[in-house]
C-alpha positions as semicolon CSV with decimal commas, in nm:
position;residue;x (nm);y (nm);z (nm)
1;X;0,318;-0,555;-3,895
2;X;0,147;-0,900;-3,876
3;X;-0,192;-0,903;-4,026
4;X;-0,386;-1,037;-3,723
5;X;-0,237;-0,731;-3,513
6;X;-0,361;-0,465;-3,715
7;X;-0,734;-0,618;-3,761
8;X;-0,752;-0,651;-3,386
9;X;-0,616;-0,313;-3,344
10;X;-0,863;-0,136;-3,560
11;X;-1,151;-0,336;-3,420
12;X;-1,084;-0,241;-3,085
13;X;-0,958;0,155;-3,146
14;X;-1,121;0,273;-3,433
15;X;-1,468;0,137;-3,371
16;X;-1,749;-0,150;-3,452
17;X;-1,840;-0,216;-3,813
18;X;-2,183;-0,073;-3,689
19;X;-2,035;0,241;-3,560
20;X;-1,794;0,325;-3,899
21;X;-2,102;0,233;-4,102
22;X;-2,323;0,503;-3,951
23;X;-2,048;0,757;-3,964
24;X;-1,987;0,696;-4,347
25;X;-2,355;0,715;-4,435
26;X;-2,299;1,086;-4,446
27;X;-2,148;1,057;-4,813
28;X;-2,446;0,930;-4,974
29;X;-2,647;1,224;-5,068
30;X;-2,313;1,269;-5,286
31;X;-2,335;0,984;-5,465
32;X;-2,669;0,916;-5,526
33;X;-2,616;1,229;-5,748
34;X;-2,383;1,054;-5,935
35;X;-2,590;0,756;-5,930
36;X;-2,814;0,930;-6,126
37;X;-2,591;1,053;-6,390
38;X;-2,421;0,735;-6,412
39;X;-2,646;0,437;-6,291
40;X;-2,384;0,156;-6,376
41;X;-2,104;0,399;-6,256
42;X;-1,840;0,182;-6,020
43;X;-1,707;0,333;-5,716
44;X;-1,354;0,227;-5,614
45;X;-1,240;0,227;-5,245
46;X;-0,889;0,238;-5,192
47;X;-0,765;0,074;-4,842
48;X;-1,128;-0,087;-4,805
49;X;-1,009;-0,245;-4,470
50;X;-1,284;-0,430;-4,335
51;X;-1,503;-0,342;-4,604
52;X;-1,767;-0,104;-4,421
53;X;-1,800;0,131;-4,707
54;X;-1,843;-0,141;-4,938
55;X;-2,140;-0,282;-4,750
56;X;-2,289;0,064;-4,775
57;X;-2,257;0,058;-5,133
58;X;-2,410;-0,275;-5,174
59;X;-2,702;-0,163;-4,972
60;X;-2,787;0,123;-5,187
61;X;-2,701;-0,084;-5,548
62;X;-2,388;0,111;-5,606
63;X;-2,127;-0,091;-5,822
64;X;-1,820;-0,091;-5,611
65;X;-1,467;-0,278;-5,558
66;X;-1,204;-0,244;-5,298
67;X;-0,837;-0,265;-5,286
68;X;-0,595;-0,255;-4,950
69;X;-0,296;-0,492;-4,862
70;X;-0,360;-0,598;-4,518
71;X;-0,473;-0,981;-4,543
72;X;-0,612;-0,955;-4,209
73;X;-0,838;-0,672;-4,332
74;X;-0,906;-0,834;-4,680
75;X;-0,995;-1,186;-4,478
76;X;-1,301;-1,006;-4,300
77;X;-1,393;-0,855;-4,622
78;X;-1,402;-1,197;-4,835
79;X;-1,577;-1,326;-4,562
80;X;-1,871;-1,078;-4,611
81;X;-1,911;-1,176;-4,976
82;X;-1,745;-0,791;-5,075
83;X;-1,510;-0,761;-5,405
84;X;-1,188;-0,676;-5,283
85;X;-0,842;-0,760;-5,435
86;X;-0,500;-0,748;-5,290
87;X;-0,345;-0,466;-5,497
88;X;-0,147;-0,133;-5,417
89;X;-0,380;0,158;-5,491
90;X;-0,151;0,307;-5,728
91;X;-0,125;-0,014;-5,927
92;X;-0,478;-0,028;-5,911
93;X;-0,552;0,303;-6,037
94;X;-0,273;0,267;-6,309
95;X;-0,465;-0,029;-6,455
96;X;-0,771;0,134;-6,446
97;X;-0,918;0,301;-6,764
98;X;-0,944;0,680;-6,847
99;X;-1,316;0,819;-6,705
100;X;-1,394;0,441;-6,582
101;X;-1,464;0,525;-6,231
102;X;-1,756;0,758;-6,062
103;X;-1,584;0,810;-5,778
104;X;-1,252;0,711;-5,567
105;X;-1,263;0,698;-5,193
106;X;-1,016;0,668;-4,922
107;X;-1,103;0,618;-4,556
108;X;-0,824;0,729;-4,300
109;X;-0,574;0,621;-4,602
110;X;-0,412;0,962;-4,684
111;X;-0,201;0,968;-4,361
112;X;-0,068;0,650;-4,417
113;X;0,100;0,766;-4,738
114;X;0,390;0,909;-4,820
115;X;0,301;1,296;-4,942
116;X;0,472;1,182;-5,277
117;X;0,245;0,901;-5,318
118;X;-0,045;1,073;-5,219
119;X;0,032;1,328;-5,480
120;X;0,034;1,084;-5,752
121;X;-0,279;0,927;-5,620
122;X;-0,453;1,279;-5,697
123;X;-0,303;1,290;-6,003
124;X;-0,421;0,925;-6,133
125;X;-0,759;0,996;-5,986
126;X;-0,824;1,285;-6,178
127;X;-0,777;1,048;-6,522
128;X;-0,994;0,771;-6,422
129;X;-1,294;0,969;-6,273
130;X;-1,614;1,044;-6,545
131;X;-1,695;1,440;-6,557
132;X;-1,834;1,550;-6,214
133;X;-1,672;1,244;-6,046
134;X;-1,586;1,243;-5,686
135;X;-1,250;1,206;-5,473
136;X;-1,320;1,166;-5,094
137;X;-1,019;1,155;-4,871
138;X;-1,139;1,116;-4,484
139;X;-0,856;1,155;-4,243
140;X;-0,760;1,268;-3,875
141;X;-0,812;1,623;-3,829
142;X;-0,519;1,781;-3,626
143;X;-0,745;2,088;-3,561
144;X;-0,868;1,886;-3,294
145;X;-0,597;1,929;-3,036
146;X;-0,634;1,630;-2,866
147;X;-0,585;1,430;-3,195
148;X;-0,339;1,616;-3,298
149;X;-0,131;1,549;-3,024
150;X;-0,211;1,220;-2,920
151;X;-0,458;1,018;-3,045
152;X;-0,319;1,042;-3,439
153;X;-0,019;0,847;-3,306
154;X;-0,220;0,535;-3,157
155;X;-0,164;0,426;-3,494
156;X;0,178;0,294;-3,535
157;X;0,139;0,290;-3,916
158;X;0,027;0,657;-3,937
159;X;0,259;0,888;-4,133
160;X;0,215;1,252;-4,045
161;X;-0,121;1,436;-3,987
162;X;-0,238;1,657;-4,269
163;X;-0,367;1,983;-4,206
164;X;-0,716;2,072;-4,379
165;X;-0,583;2,324;-4,607
166;X;-0,317;2,139;-4,714
167;X;-0,522;1,821;-4,828
168;X;-0,761;2,074;-4,986
169;X;-0,541;2,245;-5,187
170;X;-0,389;1,918;-5,323
171;X;-0,684;1,849;-5,593
172;X;-0,702;2,204;-5,681
173;X;-0,373;2,217;-5,777
174;X;-0,367;1,876;-6,011
175;X;-0,692;2,009;-6,145
176;X;-0,998;1,910;-6,002
177;X;-1,269;2,187;-6,051
178;X;-1,333;2,248;-5,676
179;X;-1,290;2,079;-5,295
180;X;-1,454;2,146;-4,975
181;X;-1,336;2,027;-4,631
182;X;-1,609;1,878;-4,431
183;X;-1,535;1,808;-4,065
184;X;-1,706;1,547;-3,935
185;X;-1,811;1,377;-3,613
186;X;-1,827;1,637;-3,364
187;X;-2,060;1,578;-3,038
188;X;-2,416;1,684;-3,115
189;X;-2,427;1,889;-2,791
190;X;-2,198;2,122;-2,943
191;X;-2,375;2,202;-3,251
192;X;-2,615;2,429;-3,180
193;X;-2,413;2,803;-3,197
194;X;-2,559;2,902;-2,844
195;X;-2,446;2,590;-2,663
196;X;-2,218;2,634;-2,360
197;X;-1,872;2,549;-2,439
198;X;-1,617;2,477;-2,169
199;X;-1,224;2,489;-2,198
200;X;-1,199;2,098;-2,248
201;X;-1,446;2,161;-2,517
202;X;-1,207;2,403;-2,681
203;X;-0,940;2,122;-2,625
204;X;-1,123;1,832;-2,745
205;X;-1,455;1,952;-2,916
206;X;-1,323;2,009;-3,288
207;X;-1,446;1,784;-3,519
208;X;-1,211;1,469;-3,465
209;X;-1,225;1,399;-3,820
210;X;-1,272;1,566;-4,158
211;X;-1,274;1,474;-4,544
212;X;-1,174;1,678;-4,842
213;X;-1,435;1,622;-5,141
214;X;-1,311;1,713;-5,475
215;X;-1,491;1,714;-5,835
216;X;-1,399;1,687;-6,121
217;X;-1,472;1,926;-6,384
218;X;-1,782;1,882;-6,601
219;X;-2,066;2,044;-6,777
220;X;-2,216;2,328;-6,561
221;X;-2,572;2,144;-6,558
222;X;-2,366;1,839;-6,384
223;X;-2,178;2,096;-6,137
224;X;-2,540;2,248;-6,049
225;X;-2,660;1,907;-5,897
226;X;-2,412;1,908;-5,632
227;X;-2,415;2,313;-5,576
228;X;-2,607;2,289;-5,246
229;X;-2,364;2,042;-5,094
230;X;-2,067;2,217;-5,183
231;X;-2,197;2,551;-5,043
232;X;-2,291;2,385;-4,702
233;X;-2,066;2,428;-4,387
234;X;-1,972;2,118;-4,192
235;X;-1,889;2,055;-3,845
236;X;-1,672;2,259;-3,576
237;X;-1,360;2,451;-3,645
238;X;-1,109;2,548;-3,352
239;X;-1,193;2,907;-3,445
240;X;-1,565;2,853;-3,407
241;X;-1,558;2,729;-3,045
242;X;-1,267;2,938;-2,949
243;X;-1,469;3,229;-3,015
244;X;-1,788;3,076;-2,831
245;X;-1,585;3,020;-2,546
246;X;-1,450;3,392;-2,539
247;X;-1,762;3,515;-2,587
248;X;-1,933;3,306;-2,276
249;X;-1,624;3,440;-2,066
250;X;-1,686;3,787;-2,148
251;X;-2,049;3,759;-2,046
252;X;-1,946;3,661;-1,745
253;X;-1,676;3,903;-1,696
254;X;-1,949;4,171;-1,775
255;X;-2,178;4,026;-1,505
256;X;-1,897;4,013;-1,232
257;X;-1,847;4,373;-1,337
258;X;-2,180;4,483;-1,287
259;X;-2,228;4,293;-0,961
260;X;-1,848;4,510;-0,836
261;X;-2,048;4,838;-0,945
262;X;-2,344;4,791;-0,754
263;X;-2,111;4,698;-0,473
264;X;-1,909;5,022;-0,486
265;X;-2,220;5,222;-0,465
266;X;-2,356;5,041;-0,157
267;X;-2,332;5,284;0,153
268;X;-2,144;5,055;0,374
269;X;-2,036;5,289;0,650
270;X;-2,423;5,426;0,659
271;X;-2,554;5,104;0,717
272;X;-2,269;5,030;0,984
273;X;-2,369;5,303;1,170
274;X;-2,758;5,220;1,178
275;X;-2,626;4,873;1,314
276;X;-2,445;5,068;1,600
277;X;-2,724;5,239;1,660
278;X;-2,964;4,924;1,672
279;X;-3,099;4,823;1,995
280;X;-2,798;4,546;2,119
281;X;-2,952;4,625;2,470
282;X;-3,263;4,417;2,405
283;X;-3,105;4,143;2,253
284;X;-2,857;4,078;2,519
285;X;-3,139;4,056;2,746
286;X;-3,315;3,814;2,543
287;X;-2,999;3,634;2,576
288;X;-2,983;3,672;2,962
289;X;-3,338;3,527;2,952
290;X;-3,226;3,196;2,757
291;X;-3,174;2,899;3,039
292;X;-2,821;2,819;2,939
293;X;-2,789;2,639;3,269
294;X;-3,076;2,357;3,183
295;X;-2,966;2,331;2,849
296;X;-2,566;2,265;2,947
297;X;-2,725;2,002;3,198
298;X;-2,896;1,825;2,934
299;X;-2,576;1,830;2,684
300;X;-2,406;1,644;3,004
301;X;-2,657;1,396;3,026
302;X;-2,672;1,349;2,665
303;X;-2,266;1,296;2,682
304;X;-2,301;1,063;3,022
305;X;-2,532;0,836;2,801
306;X;-2,320;0,834;2,520
307;X;-2,058;0,758;2,722
308;X;-2,242;0,489;2,918
309;X;-2,340;0,333;2,611
310;X;-1,991;0,308;2,480
311;X;-1,903;0,137;2,835
312;X;-2,192;-0,128;2,763
313;X;-2,034;-0,183;2,451
314;X;-1,690;-0,219;2,556
315;X;-1,693;-0,390;2,890
316;X;-1,872;-0,696;2,786
317;X;-1,581;-0,773;2,546
318;X;-1,335;-0,713;2,825
319;X;-1,553;-0,921;3,124
320;X;-1,548;-1,204;2,836
321;X;-1,136;-1,164;2,803
322;X;-1,122;-1,173;3,168
323;X;-1,357;-1,475;3,222
324;X;-1,119;-1,605;2,959
325;X;-0,784;-1,557;3,146
326;X;-0,960;-1,687;3,469
327;X;-1,031;-1,998;3,299
328;X;-0,663;-2,024;3,183
329;X;-0,547;-1,969;3,535
330;X;-0,804;-2,215;3,699
331;X;-0,625;-2,466;3,470
332;X;-0,291;-2,384;3,546
333;X;-0,390;-2,404;3,912
334;X;-0,543;-2,733;3,871
335;X;-0,196;-2,869;3,682
336;X;0,012;-2,723;3,973
337;X;-0,192;-2,872;4,228
338;X;-0,147;-3,251;4,050
339;X;0,211;-3,156;4,056
340;X;0,214;-3,058;4,418
341;X;0,005;-3,363;4,512
342;X;0,230;-3,597;4,317
343;X;0,551;-3,414;4,490
344;X;0,361;-3,495;4,841
345;X;0,320;-3,831;4,733
346;X;0,660;-3,885;4,659
347;X;0,785;-3,741;4,982
348;X;0,556;-3,942;5,165
349;X;0,703;-4,282;5,013
350;X;1,040;-4,158;5,082
351;X;0,939;-4,089;5,475
352;X;0,740;-4,433;5,474
353;X;1,087;-4,616;5,317
354;X;1,312;-4,436;5,587
355;X;1,074;-4,549;5,856
356;X;1,056;-4,888;5,755
357;X;1,218;-5,185;5,944
358;X;1,393;-5,304;5,628
359;X;1,561;-4,960;5,568
360;X;1,682;-4,972;5,935
361;X;1,791;-5,341;5,902
362;X;1,990;-5,233;5,569
363;X;2,154;-4,957;5,726
364;X;2,458;-5,127;5,832
365;X;2,466;-5,293;5,500
366;X;2,467;-4,963;5,336
367;X;2,750;-4,792;5,530
368;X;2,968;-5,121;5,465
369;X;2,881;-5,065;5,099
370;X;2,974;-4,686;5,116
371;X;3,289;-4,744;5,294
372;X;3,349;-5,034;5,071
373;X;3,340;-4,779;4,748
374;X;3,524;-4,570;4,951
375;X;3,825;-4,770;5,012
376;X;3,821;-4,878;4,645
377;X;3,819;-4,515;4,542
378;X;4,055;-4,365;4,788
379;X;4,278;-4,667;4,898
380;X;4,365;-4,778;5,180
381;X;4,611;-4,574;5,369
382;X;4,410;-4,246;5,259
383;X;4,102;-4,399;5,387
384;X;4,242;-4,499;5,726
385;X;4,397;-4,144;5,771
386;X;4,079;-4,016;5,744
387;X;3,926;-4,235;5,958
388;X;4,198;-4,173;6,245
389;X;4,119;-3,819;6,188
390;X;3,746;-3,817;6,215
391;X;3,786;-4,024;6,534
392;X;4,048;-3,766;6,683
393;X;3,789;-3,500;6,598
394;X;3,517;-3,615;6,754
395;X;3,741;-3,740;7,082
396;X;3,843;-3,372;7,077
397;X;3,482;-3,225;7,019
398;X;3,383;-3,425;7,299
399;X;3,697;-3,292;7,524
400;X;3,560;-2,942;7,422
401;X;3,259;-2,996;7,556
402;X;3,361;-3,165;7,875
403;X;3,576;-2,876;7,918
404;X;3,331;-2,608;7,853
405;X;3,104;-2,778;8,137
406;X;3,398;-2,839;8,386
407;X;3,646;-2,526;8,364
408;X;3,856;-2,640;8,649
409;X;3,970;-2,958;8,478
410;X;4,095;-2,739;8,171
411;X;4,293;-2,513;8,405
412;X;4,458;-2,816;8,572
413;X;4,529;-2,977;8,246
414;X;4,671;-2,662;8,078
415;X;4,916;-2,648;8,412
416;X;5,031;-3,003;8,343
417;X;5,070;-2,951;8,024
418;X;5,297;-2,645;7,991
419;X;5,525;-2,801;8,266
420;X;5,570;-3,107;8,094
421;X;5,636;-2,889;7,788
422;X;5,356;-3,119;7,576
423;X;5,133;-2,817;7,498
424;X;5,300;-2,681;7,190
425;X;5,289;-3,005;6,999
426;X;4,935;-3,071;7,153
427;X;4,852;-2,752;6,994
428;X;4,989;-2,806;6,640
429;X;4,818;-3,144;6,651
430;X;4,473;-2,984;6,759
431;X;4,520;-2,727;6,429
432;X;4,630;-3,007;6,209
433;X;4,361;-3,256;6,316
434;X;4,070;-3,001;6,355
435;X;4,173;-2,826;5,986
436;X;4,138;-2,493;6,170
437;X;4,381;-2,185;6,079
438;X;4,433;-2,000;6,423
439;X;4,640;-1,757;6,534
440;X;4,952;-1,922;6,740
441;X;4,789;-1,713;7,061
442;X;4,477;-1,850;7,029
443;X;4,481;-2,109;7,296
444;X;4,713;-1,896;7,508
445;X;4,554;-1,665;7,791
446;X;4,476;-1,307;7,695
447;X;4,597;-0,999;7,887
448;X;4,450;-0,670;7,915
449;X;4,523;-0,361;8,073
450;X;4,244;-0,239;8,238
451;X;4,325;0,181;8,413
452;X;4,219;0,199;8,745
453;X;4,237;0,580;8,764
454;X;3,903;0,664;8,705
455;X;3,716;0,373;8,928
456;X;3,528;0,366;9,220
457;X;3,637;0,254;9,533
458;X;3,386;-0,020;9,503
459;X;3,488;-0,119;9,139
460;X;3,820;-0,113;9,268
461;X;3,792;-0,363;9,519
462;X;3,598;-0,578;9,288
463;X;3,889;-0,525;9,023
464;X;4,139;-0,679;9,298
465;X;3,936;-0,952;9,416
466;X;3,887;-1,093;9,061
467;X;4,251;-1,039;8,969
468;X;4,389;-1,233;9,264
469;X;4,159;-1,515;9,142
470;X;4,289;-1,538;8,839
471;X;4,641;-1,551;8,997
472;X;4,544;-1,860;9,177
473;X;4,454;-2,031;8,868
């Protein structure tokens, strides 16, 4: 793992230098006793990190040395002018003479070490400490459920949590005279024994860190100096918070039970009977006296006013929208009027052109030009045939008009054509020229069979007269 990464990680998640120093000042009473015994004694801090603890020792004129393997941490400590070395903790202890140190401290180093290495560290520490010297190992407290289940594993270099009884047993097993567990960094609000505790406090309120402080055997007068410090209780345990929380719950349940007992003792039936016997009639009379009609009228007026206010807000926007639409329509109407004017002008120009003298003079020329173009397109033969058909059509049309005006001439002409045998030939020619598909009996007289049985004498005489005239024709 890169040195810069772990240094940045520590600065972000462990806390600032000032915060760490405030926490570690807790151990000064133990060290002041050692300083009185050994004024020139040296304290070694393994895994010194950024050197917060070494700065505290310097501020209190206690000789010290720090060792660490992380280059990033050592760089920060060196920048602060601290006495640090890059060395493995076991190598450092093996290089120290017997009874050469008054204390060995390790803050949040034990959880990084395999348990076998931790055992060797404790054994070597016992050798290098002076009589009455102290071993201080601080580590995260897995009794805090949030720490043991989550925050402990935030550091990827952590090995595994160490339960307090295990770490306290370790120095006793290897020959230290006594050891205590000191729980640290709990919230101040939870420290009083009568403070209120919630469930979240039980889960996260236990002291998040703890340390084991072990003392090497020494004459009784030396040990007595530390008696008060070693017999004091420190921090909050999970059992203590759980018992406090249970006590609060029991008190609340007792209060609820007492209220339920009082409720059971209340004569609800008797109270309901009294309510039934109360004067409901007078209360109804009072309700009848209330002028609900006028109040409803006021409510309707208020509702109407609020609706009118809403309409006043809506209508201006709608009117503005309509005005915009009208303006757009006016623009379109103007454009349409302009187009109509242009169309009228063009139409007038066409009329003026057709009524002009030059147009009338050039009409024969235009007709000749058209005929010339048609002649080139269709040929002389086709064009001559069409011209002949056109002349014949006009002649026949004139004849039809004439026969319509003078029907007797048509009768005489048809008689002559039938007698001469030219009628069928003329009929076929007429169909061909006029391009009219007609029945063969089109130009033949139509005969109708009229029944005379139901006619009156007057109708019969008229019918016979018309029949005779038709026969004469």
